[in-house]
mmCIF file of C-alpha atoms in Angstrom:
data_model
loop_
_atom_site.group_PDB
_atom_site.id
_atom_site.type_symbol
_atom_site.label_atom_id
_atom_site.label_comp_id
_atom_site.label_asym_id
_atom_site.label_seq_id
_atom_site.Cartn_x
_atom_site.Cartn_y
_atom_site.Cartn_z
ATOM 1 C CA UNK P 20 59.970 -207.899 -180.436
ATOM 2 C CA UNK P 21 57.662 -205.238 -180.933
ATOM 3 C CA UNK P 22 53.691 -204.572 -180.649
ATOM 4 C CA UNK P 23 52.806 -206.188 -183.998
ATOM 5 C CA UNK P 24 54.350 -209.293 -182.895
ATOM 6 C CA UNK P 25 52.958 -209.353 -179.275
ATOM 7 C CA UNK P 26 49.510 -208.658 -180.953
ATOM 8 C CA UNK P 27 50.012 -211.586 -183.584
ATOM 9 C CA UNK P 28 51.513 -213.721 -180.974
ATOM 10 C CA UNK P 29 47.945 -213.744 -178.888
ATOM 11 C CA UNK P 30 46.380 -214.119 -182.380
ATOM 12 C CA UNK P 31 47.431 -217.420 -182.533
ATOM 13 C CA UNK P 32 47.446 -218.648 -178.974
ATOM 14 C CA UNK P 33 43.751 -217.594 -179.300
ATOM 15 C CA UNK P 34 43.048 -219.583 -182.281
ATOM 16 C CA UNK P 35 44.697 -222.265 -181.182
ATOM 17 C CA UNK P 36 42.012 -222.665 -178.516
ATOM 18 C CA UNK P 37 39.742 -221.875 -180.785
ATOM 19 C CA UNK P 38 38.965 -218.506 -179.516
ATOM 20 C CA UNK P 39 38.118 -215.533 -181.484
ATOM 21 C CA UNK P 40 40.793 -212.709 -181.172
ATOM 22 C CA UNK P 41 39.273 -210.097 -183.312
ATOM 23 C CA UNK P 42 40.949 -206.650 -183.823
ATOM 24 C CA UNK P 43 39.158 -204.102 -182.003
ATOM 25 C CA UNK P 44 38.439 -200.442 -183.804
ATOM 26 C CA UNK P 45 35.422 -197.822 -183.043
ATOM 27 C CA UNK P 46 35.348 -194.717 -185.433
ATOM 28 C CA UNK P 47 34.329 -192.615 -182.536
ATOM 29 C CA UNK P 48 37.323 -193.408 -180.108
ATOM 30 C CA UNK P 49 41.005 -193.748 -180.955
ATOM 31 C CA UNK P 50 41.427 -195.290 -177.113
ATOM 32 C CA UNK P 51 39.862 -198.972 -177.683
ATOM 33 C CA UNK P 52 41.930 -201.955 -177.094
ATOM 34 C CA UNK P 53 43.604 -203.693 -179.842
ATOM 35 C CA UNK P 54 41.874 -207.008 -179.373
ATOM 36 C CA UNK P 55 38.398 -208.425 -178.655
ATOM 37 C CA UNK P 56 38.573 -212.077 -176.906
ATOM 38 C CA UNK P 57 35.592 -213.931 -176.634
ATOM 39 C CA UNK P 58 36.272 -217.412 -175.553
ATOM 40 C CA UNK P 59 33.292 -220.289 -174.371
ATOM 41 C CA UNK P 60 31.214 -217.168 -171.831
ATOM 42 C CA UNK P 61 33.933 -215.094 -171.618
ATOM 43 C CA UNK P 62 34.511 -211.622 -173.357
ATOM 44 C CA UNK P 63 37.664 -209.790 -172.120
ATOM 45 C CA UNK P 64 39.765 -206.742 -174.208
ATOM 46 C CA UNK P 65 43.793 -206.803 -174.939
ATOM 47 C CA UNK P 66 45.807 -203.605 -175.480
ATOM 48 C CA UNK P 67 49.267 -205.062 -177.261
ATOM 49 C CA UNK P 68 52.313 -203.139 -176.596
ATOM 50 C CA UNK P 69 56.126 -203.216 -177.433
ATOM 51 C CA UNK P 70 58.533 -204.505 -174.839
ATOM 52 C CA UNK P 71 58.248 -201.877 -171.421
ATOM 53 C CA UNK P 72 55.368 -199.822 -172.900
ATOM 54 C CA UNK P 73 52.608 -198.696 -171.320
ATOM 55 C CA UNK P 74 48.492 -197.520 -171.929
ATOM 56 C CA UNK P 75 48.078 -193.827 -172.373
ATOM 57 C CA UNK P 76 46.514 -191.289 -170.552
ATOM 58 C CA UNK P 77 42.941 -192.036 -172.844
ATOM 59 C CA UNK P 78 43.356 -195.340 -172.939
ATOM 60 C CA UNK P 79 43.603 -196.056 -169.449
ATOM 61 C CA UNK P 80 40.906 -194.177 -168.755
ATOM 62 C CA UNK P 81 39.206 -196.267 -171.334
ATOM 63 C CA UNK P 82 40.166 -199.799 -169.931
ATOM 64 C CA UNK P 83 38.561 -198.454 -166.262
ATOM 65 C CA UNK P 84 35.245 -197.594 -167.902
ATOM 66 C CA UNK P 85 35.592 -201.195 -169.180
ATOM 67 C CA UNK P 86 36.556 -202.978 -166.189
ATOM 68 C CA UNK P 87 33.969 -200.959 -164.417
ATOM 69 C CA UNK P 88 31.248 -202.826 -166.548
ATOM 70 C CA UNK P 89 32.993 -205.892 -165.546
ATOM 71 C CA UNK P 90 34.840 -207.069 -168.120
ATOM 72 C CA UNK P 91 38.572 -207.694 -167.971
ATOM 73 C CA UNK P 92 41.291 -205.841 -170.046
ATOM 74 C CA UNK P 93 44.725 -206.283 -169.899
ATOM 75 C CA UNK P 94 47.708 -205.061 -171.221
ATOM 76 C CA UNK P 95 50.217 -207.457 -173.078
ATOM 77 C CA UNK P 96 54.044 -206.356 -173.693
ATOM 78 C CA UNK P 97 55.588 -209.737 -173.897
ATOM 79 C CA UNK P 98 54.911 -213.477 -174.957
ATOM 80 C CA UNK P 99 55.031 -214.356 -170.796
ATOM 81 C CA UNK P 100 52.202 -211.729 -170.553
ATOM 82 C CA UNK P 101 49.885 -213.142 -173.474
ATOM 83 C CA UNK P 102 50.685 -216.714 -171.411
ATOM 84 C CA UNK P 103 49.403 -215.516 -168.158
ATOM 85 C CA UNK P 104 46.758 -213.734 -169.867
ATOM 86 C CA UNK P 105 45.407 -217.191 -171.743
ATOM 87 C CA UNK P 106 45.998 -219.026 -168.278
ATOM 88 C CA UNK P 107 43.626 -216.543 -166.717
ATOM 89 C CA UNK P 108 41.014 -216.842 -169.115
ATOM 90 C CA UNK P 109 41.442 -220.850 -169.187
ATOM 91 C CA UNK P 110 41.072 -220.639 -165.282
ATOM 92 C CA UNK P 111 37.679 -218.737 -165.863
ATOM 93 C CA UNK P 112 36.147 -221.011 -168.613
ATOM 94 C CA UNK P 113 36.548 -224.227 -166.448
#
């Protein structure tokens, strides 16, 4: 399994909340997360990886500016993750 299908993989358990999982791109910075979530008052940011891969340096640094506004990011390298990930947003929509 790679990126592509870890990335398509939370594509669909969004939608099939009916979420919007929207891919994520700024002109001005290459270090964005992949995915926008925005679920019933919630707004949280995915980076997708392959199997055991991790955020860069910029990225990283990118995802604490983020979190520091308070929103959550997280970083998904595996079907579990994208489960826990759509657990923790259904805890937090309740």
């Amino acid at each position: 399994m790679g990126e592509k299908e870890v990335e398509e993989y939370l594509y669909r358990q969004c939608k099939k909340r009916g979420w919007m999982c929207e891919k994520f791109t700024s002109p001005q910075r290459r270090s964005v997360p992949d995915r926008l979530i925005t679920a019933p008052s919630f707004i949280g940011f995915v980076e997708c990886k392959a199997p055991g891969k991790t955020a860069t340096e910029l990225q990283t640094r990118d995802h604490f500016r983020r979190i520091k506004l308070g929103f959550d990011v997280w970083i998904a390298d595996s079907k579990p993750v994208v489960d826990a990930i759509i657990m923790q947003i259904e805890e937090r929509i309740k």
